[in-house]
CSV table of C-alpha atoms and ligand atoms in Angstrom, one decimal:
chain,number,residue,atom,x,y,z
A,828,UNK,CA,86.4,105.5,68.6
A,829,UNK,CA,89.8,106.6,68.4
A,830,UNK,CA,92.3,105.4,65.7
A,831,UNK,CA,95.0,107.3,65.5
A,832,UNK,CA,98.3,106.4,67.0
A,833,UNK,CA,100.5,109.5,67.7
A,834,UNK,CA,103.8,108.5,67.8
A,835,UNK,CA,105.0,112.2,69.6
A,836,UNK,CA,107.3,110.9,72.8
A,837,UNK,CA,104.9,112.3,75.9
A,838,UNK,CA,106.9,113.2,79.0
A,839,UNK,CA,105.2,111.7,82.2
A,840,UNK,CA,103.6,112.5,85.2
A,841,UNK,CA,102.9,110.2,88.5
A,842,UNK,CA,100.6,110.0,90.9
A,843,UNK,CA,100.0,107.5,94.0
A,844,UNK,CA,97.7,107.5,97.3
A,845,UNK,CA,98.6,108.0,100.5
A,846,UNK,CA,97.5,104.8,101.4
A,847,UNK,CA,100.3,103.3,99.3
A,848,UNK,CA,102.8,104.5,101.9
A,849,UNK,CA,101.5,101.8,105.0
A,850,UNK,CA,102.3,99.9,108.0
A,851,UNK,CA,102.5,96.1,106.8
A,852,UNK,CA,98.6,95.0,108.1
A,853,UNK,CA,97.2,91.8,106.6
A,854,UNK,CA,94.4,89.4,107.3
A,855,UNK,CA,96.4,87.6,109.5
A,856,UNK,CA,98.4,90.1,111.2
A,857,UNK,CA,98.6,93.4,112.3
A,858,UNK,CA,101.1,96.5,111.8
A,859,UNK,CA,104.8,95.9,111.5
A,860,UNK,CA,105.8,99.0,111.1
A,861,UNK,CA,105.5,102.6,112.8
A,862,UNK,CA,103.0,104.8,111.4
A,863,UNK,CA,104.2,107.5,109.1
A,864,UNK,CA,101.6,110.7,109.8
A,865,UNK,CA,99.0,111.0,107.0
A,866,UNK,CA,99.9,114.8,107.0
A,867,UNK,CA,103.4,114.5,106.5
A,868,UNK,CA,102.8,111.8,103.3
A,869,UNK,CA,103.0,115.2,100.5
A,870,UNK,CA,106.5,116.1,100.9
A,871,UNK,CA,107.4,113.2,100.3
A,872,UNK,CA,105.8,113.2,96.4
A,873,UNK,CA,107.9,116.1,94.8
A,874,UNK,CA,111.4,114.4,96.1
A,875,UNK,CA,110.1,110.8,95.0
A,876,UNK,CA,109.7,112.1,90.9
A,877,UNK,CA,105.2,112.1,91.8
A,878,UNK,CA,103.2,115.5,91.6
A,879,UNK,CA,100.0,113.8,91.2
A,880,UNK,CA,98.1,113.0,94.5
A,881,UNK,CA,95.2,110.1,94.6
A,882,UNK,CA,92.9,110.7,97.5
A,883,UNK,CA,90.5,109.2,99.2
A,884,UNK,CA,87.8,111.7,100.4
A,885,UNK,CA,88.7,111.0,103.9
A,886,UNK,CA,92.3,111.2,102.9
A,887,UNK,CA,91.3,114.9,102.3
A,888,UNK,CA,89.1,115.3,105.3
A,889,UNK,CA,89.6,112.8,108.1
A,890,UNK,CA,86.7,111.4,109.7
A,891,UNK,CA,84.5,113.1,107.3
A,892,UNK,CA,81.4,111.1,108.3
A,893,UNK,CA,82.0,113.6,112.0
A,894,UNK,CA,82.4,116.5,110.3
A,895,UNK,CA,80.0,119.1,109.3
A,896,UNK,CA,79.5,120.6,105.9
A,897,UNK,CA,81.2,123.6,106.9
A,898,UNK,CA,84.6,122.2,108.5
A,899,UNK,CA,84.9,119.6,105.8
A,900,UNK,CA,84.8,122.7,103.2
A,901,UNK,CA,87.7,124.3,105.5
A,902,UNK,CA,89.6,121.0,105.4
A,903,UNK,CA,89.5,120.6,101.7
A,904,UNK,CA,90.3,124.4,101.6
A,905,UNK,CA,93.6,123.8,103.5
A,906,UNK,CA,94.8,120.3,101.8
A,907,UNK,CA,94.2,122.9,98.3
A,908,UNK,CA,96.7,125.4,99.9
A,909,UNK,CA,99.0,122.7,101.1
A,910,UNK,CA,99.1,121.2,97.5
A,911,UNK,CA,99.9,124.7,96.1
A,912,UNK,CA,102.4,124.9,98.4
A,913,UNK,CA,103.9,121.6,97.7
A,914,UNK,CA,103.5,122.3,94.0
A,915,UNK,CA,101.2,119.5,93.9
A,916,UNK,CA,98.0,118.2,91.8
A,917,UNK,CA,95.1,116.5,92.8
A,918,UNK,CA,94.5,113.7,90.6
A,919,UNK,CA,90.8,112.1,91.8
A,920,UNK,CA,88.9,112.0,94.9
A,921,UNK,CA,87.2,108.7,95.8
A,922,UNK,CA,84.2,107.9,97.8
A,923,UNK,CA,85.3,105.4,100.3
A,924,UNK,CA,82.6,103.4,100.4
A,925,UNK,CA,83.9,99.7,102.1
A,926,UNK,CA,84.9,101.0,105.9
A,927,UNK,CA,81.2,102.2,107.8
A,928,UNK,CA,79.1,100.0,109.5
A,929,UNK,CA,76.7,101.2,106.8
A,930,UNK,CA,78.8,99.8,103.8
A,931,UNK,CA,78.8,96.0,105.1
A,932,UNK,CA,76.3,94.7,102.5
A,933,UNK,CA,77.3,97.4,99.8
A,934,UNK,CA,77.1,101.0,99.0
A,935,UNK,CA,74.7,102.3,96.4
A,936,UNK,CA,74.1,98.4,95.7
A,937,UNK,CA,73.3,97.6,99.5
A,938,UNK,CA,69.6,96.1,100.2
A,939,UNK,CA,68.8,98.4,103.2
A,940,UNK,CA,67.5,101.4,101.7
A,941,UNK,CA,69.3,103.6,104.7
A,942,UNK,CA,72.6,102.1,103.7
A,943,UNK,CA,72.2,103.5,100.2
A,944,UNK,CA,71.5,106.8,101.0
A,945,UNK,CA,74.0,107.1,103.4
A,946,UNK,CA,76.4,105.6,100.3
A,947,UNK,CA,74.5,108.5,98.3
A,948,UNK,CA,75.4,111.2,101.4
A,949,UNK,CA,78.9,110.1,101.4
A,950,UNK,CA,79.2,110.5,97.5
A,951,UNK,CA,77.8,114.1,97.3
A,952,UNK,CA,80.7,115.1,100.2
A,953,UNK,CA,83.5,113.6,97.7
A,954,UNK,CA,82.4,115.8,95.2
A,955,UNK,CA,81.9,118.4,97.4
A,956,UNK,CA,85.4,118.1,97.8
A,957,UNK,CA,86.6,117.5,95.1
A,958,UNK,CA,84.9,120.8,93.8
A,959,UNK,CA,86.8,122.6,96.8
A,960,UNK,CA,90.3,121.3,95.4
A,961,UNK,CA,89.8,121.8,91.8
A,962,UNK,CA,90.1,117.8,90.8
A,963,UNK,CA,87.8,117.3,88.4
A,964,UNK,CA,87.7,113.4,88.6
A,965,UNK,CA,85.9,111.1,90.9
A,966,UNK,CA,87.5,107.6,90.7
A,967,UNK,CA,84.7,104.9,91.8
A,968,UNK,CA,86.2,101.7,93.0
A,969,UNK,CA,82.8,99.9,93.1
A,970,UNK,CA,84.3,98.2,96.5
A,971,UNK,CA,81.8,96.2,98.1
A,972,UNK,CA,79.3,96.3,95.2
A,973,UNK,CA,78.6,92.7,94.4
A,974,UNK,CA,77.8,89.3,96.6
A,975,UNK,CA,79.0,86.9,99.0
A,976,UNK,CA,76.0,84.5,98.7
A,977,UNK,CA,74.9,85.4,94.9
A,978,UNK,CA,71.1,85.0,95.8
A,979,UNK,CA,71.1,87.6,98.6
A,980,UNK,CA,70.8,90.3,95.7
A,981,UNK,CA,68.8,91.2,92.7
A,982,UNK,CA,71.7,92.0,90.2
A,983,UNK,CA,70.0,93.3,87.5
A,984,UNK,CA,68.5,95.9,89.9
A,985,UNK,CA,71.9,96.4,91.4
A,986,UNK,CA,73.1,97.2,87.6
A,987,UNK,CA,69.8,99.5,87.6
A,988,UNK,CA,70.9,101.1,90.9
A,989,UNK,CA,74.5,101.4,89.9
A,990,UNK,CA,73.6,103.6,86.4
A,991,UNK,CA,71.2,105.8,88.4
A,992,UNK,CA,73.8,106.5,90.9
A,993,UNK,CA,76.1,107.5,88.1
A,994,UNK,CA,73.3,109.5,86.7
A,995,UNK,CA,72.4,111.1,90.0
A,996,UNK,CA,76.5,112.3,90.3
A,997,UNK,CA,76.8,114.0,86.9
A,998,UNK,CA,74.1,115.6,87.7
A,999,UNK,CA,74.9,117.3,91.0
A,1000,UNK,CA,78.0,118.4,88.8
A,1001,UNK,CA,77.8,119.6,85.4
A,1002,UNK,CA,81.9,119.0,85.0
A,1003,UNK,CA,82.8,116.2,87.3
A,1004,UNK,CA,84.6,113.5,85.6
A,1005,UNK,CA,83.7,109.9,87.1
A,1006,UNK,CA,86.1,107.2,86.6
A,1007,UNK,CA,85.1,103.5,87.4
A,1008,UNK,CA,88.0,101.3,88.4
A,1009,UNK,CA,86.8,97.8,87.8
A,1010,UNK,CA,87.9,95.1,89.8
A,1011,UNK,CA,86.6,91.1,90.0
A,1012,UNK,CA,87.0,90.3,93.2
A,1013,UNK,CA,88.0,91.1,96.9
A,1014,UNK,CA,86.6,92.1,99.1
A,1015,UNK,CA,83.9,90.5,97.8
A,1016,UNK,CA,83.1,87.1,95.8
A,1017,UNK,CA,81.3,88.0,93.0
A,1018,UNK,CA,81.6,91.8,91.9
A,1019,UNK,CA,79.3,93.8,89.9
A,1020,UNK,CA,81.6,95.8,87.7
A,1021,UNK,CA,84.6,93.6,87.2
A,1022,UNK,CA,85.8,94.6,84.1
A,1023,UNK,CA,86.3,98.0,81.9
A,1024,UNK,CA,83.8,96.3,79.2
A,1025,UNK,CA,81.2,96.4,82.2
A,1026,UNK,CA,82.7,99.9,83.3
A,1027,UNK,CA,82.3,101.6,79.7
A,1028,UNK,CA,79.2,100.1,78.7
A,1029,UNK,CA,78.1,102.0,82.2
A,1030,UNK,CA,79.7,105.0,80.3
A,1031,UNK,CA,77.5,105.0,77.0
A,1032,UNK,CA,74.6,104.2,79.0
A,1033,UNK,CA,74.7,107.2,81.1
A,1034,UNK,CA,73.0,110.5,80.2
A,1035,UNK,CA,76.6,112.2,79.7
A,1036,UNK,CA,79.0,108.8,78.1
A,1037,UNK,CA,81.7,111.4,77.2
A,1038,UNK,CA,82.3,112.4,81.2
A,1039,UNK,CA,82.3,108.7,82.4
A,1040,UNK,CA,85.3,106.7,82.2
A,1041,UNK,CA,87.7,103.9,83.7
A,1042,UNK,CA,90.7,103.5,85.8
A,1043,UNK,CA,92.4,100.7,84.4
A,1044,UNK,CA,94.4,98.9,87.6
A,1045,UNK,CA,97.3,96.4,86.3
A,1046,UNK,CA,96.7,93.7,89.1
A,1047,UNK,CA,92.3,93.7,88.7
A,1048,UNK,CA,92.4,93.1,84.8
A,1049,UNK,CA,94.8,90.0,85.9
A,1050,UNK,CA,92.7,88.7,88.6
A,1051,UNK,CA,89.8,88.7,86.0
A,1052,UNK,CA,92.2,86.6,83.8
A,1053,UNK,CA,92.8,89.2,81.1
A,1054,UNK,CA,95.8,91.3,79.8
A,1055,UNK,CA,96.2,94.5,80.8
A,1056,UNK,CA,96.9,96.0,77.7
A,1057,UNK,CA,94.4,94.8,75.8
A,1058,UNK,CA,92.6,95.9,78.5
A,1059,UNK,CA,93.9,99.8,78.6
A,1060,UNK,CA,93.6,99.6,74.5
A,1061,UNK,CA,89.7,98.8,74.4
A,1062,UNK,CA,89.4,101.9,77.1
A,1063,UNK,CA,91.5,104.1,74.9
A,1064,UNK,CA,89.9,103.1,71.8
A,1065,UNK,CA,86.9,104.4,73.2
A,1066,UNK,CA,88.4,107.7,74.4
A,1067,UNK,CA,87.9,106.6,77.8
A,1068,UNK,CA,90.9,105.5,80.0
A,1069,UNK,CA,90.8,108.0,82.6
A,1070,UNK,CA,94.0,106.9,84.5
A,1071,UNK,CA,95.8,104.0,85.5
A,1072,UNK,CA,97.2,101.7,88.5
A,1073,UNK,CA,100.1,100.2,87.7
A,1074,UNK,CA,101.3,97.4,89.9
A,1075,UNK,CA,101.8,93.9,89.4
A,1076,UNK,CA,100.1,90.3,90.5
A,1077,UNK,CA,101.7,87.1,90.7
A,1078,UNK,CA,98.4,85.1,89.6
A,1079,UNK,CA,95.5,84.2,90.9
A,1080,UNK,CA,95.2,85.0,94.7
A,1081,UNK,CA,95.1,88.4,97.0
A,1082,UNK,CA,95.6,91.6,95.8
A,1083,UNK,CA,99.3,91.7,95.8
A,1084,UNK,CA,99.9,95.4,94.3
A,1085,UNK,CA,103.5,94.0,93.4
A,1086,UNK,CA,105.9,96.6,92.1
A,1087,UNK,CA,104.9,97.4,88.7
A,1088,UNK,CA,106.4,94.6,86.5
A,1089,UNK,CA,108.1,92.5,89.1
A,1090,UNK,CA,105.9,89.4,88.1
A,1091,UNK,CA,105.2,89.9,84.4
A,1092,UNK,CA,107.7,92.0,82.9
A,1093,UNK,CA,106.7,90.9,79.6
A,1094,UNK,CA,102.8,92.4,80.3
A,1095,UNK,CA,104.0,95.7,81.8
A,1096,UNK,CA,106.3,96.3,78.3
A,1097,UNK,CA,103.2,95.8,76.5
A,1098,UNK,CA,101.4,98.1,78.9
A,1099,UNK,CA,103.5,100.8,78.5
A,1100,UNK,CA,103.9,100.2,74.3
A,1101,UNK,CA,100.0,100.6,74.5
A,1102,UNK,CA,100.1,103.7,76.4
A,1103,UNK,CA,102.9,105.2,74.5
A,1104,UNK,CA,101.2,104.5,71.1
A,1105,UNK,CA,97.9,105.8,72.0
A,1106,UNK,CA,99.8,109.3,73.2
A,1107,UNK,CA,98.3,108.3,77.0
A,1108,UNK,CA,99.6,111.4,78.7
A,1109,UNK,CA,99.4,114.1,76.3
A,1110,UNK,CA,95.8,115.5,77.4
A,1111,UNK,CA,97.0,115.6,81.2
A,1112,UNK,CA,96.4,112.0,82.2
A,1113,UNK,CA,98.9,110.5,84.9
A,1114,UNK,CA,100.9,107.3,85.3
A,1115,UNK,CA,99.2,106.0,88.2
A,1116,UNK,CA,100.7,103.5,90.9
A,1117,UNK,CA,98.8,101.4,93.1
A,1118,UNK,CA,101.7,99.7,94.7
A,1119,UNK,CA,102.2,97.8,98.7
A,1120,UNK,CA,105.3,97.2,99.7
A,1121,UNK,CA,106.2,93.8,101.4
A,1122,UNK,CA,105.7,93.3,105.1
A,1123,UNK,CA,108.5,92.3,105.6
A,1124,UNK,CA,110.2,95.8,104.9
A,1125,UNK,CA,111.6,98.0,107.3
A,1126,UNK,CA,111.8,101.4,107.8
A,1127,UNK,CA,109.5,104.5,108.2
A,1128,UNK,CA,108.4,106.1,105.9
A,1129,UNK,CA,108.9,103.1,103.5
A,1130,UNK,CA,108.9,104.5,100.3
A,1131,UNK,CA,111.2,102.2,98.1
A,1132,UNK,CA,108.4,100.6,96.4
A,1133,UNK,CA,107.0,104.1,94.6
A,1134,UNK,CA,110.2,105.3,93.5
A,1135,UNK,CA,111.2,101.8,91.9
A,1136,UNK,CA,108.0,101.3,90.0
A,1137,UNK,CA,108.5,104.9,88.3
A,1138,UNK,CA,112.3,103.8,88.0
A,1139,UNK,CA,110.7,100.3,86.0
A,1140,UNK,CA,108.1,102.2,84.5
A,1141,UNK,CA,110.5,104.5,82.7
A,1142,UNK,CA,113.0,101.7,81.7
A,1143,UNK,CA,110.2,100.0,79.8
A,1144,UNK,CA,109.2,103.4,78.1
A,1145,UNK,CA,113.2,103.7,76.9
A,1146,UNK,CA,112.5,99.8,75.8
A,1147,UNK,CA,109.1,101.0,74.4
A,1148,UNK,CA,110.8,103.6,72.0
A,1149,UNK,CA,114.5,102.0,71.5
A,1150,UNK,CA,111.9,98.9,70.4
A,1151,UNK,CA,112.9,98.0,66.4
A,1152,UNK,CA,109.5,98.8,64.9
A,1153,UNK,CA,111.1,97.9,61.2
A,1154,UNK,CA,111.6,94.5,62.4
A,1155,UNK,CA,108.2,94.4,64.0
A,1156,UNK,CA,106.8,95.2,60.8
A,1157,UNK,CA,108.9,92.5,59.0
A,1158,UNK,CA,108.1,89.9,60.9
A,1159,UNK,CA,103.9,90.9,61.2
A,1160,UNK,CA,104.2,91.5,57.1
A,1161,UNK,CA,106.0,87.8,57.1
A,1162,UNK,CA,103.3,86.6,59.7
A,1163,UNK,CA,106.8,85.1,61.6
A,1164,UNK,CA,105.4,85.4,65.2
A,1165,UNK,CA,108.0,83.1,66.3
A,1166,UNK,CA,111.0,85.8,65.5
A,1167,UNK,CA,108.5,88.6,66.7
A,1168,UNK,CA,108.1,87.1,70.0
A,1169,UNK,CA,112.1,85.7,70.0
A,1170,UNK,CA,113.6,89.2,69.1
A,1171,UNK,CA,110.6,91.2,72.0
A,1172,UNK,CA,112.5,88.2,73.9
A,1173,UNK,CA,116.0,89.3,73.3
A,1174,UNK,CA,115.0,93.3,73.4
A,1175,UNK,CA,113.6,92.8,76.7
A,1176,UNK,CA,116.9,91.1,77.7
A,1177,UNK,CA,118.9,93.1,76.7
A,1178,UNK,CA,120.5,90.7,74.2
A,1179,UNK,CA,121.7,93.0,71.2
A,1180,UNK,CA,121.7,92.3,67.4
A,1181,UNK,CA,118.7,90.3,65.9
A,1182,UNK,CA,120.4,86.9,65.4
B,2519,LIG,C1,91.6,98.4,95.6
B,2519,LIG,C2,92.2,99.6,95.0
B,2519,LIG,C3,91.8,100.9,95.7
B,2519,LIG,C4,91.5,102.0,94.7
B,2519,LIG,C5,91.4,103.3,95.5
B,2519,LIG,C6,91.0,104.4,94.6
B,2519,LIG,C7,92.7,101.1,97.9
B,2519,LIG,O1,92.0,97.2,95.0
B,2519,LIG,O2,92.9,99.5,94.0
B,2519,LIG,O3,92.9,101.2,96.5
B,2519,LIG,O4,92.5,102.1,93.8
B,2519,LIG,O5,90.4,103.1,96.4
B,2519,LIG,O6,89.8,104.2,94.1
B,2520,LIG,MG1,93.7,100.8,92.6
């Protein structure tokens, strides 16, 4: 574990997906706005304050299940020049395992055997890929991975399958990172990995715990009813918070990805004071967003959304460090929770003095 908290102020990076930048779809109604092209998502980053880029592996090579080994090596090889160009990073390539016909029941967790190994296939391509871009991180977003009727699968074996598969990946590549973004629900009922306790006990199980991490996402730790922060602190703790999605939730229902404290400013201070204390940032790590803007917007490319949650995120880091850690101190020493949580209150406010 790690204990120390560094106090040195850590200047930023951000990253997002392309798939953050959409046309408005929902369960109950299709596009409302015109398509931006995939292709021309990148210059948009630089402009926006992001260098990072989140991919998919299809994001990287479209239609990869049609392509052959060959062309989808050429296709990574000219997304890597393109970033170059752009003076952009790959942050993590992800399997996406929730789309084919062969992912309806699951992935590496699906009872048809030939689902698996095409899951298995798919997962050796994204590193592939990755490999080709020079990202060394594979995020895992354990999509479909869980149940809609809980007796149509043996959990304990789908646990079983889930640690080989992570045991299988590290060792096709000796320096792939793999992150595991937890998440409790949607699109499934009952999910196999919903937290980052279930994530990094994955980790220590594995035959190499110190290349297996998570990706903490705001809006999944609150759908599982916990706090983010506390969340992102027990990852850290353990050396092991690979990155981050910030966004926000306004309880209990669909995946919102709100902008990154527009519900719960209060949680996303305390986010970004756990981050901030813990150094998150100095070894390279990005400030992730995982943000949708409303359907109701307008525009193309709508891009409002990214830009305000880094503008939010970097208020609360000023609030972070402008925070008046002798009074925190007084009132912890005085065990006066009231006046702690009155004057975070009034800082958050903007309400000056401590009266
Ligand atoms: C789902 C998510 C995903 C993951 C992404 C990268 C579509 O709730 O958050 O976004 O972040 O697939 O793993
Ligand atoms: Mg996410």
């Amino acid at each position: 574990m790690t204990s120390t908290t560094k106090d040195i102020p850590t200047k930023y990076r951000f990253s997002f997906g392309p798939w953050n930048i959409s046309e408005g779809a929902d369960p109950f109604g299709p596009d409302v706005r015109q398509a931006f092209p995939h292709e021309e998502k990148f210059a948009l980053y630089q402009p926006l304050g992001f260098d990072g880029v989140q991919f998919h592996d299809d994001d990287v090579v479209p239609d990869l299940d049609g392509q052959s080994p060959a062309q989808m090596l050429a296709q990574a090889a000219q997304v890597k020049s393109m970033l170059a160009n752009q003076g952009l990073v790959p942050e993590f390539v992800a399997p996406r395992l929730w789309f084919s016909p062969h992912t309806i029941d699951g992935a590496y967790t699906a009872n048809a055997e030939e689902d698996r190994a095409y899951a298995w296939d798919r997962t050796k391509k994204s590193i592939d890929i990755a490999r080709a871009l020079d990202c060394k991180a594979i995020v895992l977003w354990l999509a479909r991975e869980g149940s809609y009727a809980r007796e149509s699968k043996n959990a304990r074996e789908a646990y079983i399958r889930l640690h080989d598969t992570v045991n299988a990946m590290l060792d096709y590549d000796r320096e792939i990172e793999i992150w595991i973004e937890p998440k409790p629900n949607e699109p499934t009922d009952q999910a196999y990995v919903p937290t980052i306790g279930h994530a990094i006990a994955l980790a220590y199980a594995s035959s190499d715990p110190a290349r297996v991490k998570g990706l903490i996402e705001t809006a999944h730790a609150l759908l599982a009813g916990l706090d983010p922060s506390d969340e992102m602190a027990f990852a850290l703790a353990h050396d092991k918070l690979g990155s981050v999605h910030l966004n926000d939730q306004n309880g209990l229902k669909y995946d919102q990805d709100k902008n990154f404290g527009a519900s719960n400013l209060r949680t996303a201070f305390n986010q970004v004071r756990v981050l901030e204390e813990a150094g998150y940032g100095s070894k390279g790590e990005f400030i992730g967003l995982d943000v949708k803007t409303f359907r109701t917007q307008q525009g193309c490319p709508v891009t409002a959304h990214l830009k305000n949650s880094r503008a939010i995120f970097l208020h609360l880091v000023e609030k972070v460090r402008t925070w008046n850690r002798d009074l925190e101190r007084q009132c912890i020493a005085a065990r006066d929770y009231e006046e702690l949580e009155l004057q975070v209150l009034r800082h958050l406010m903007g309400v000056g003095g401590v009266g």
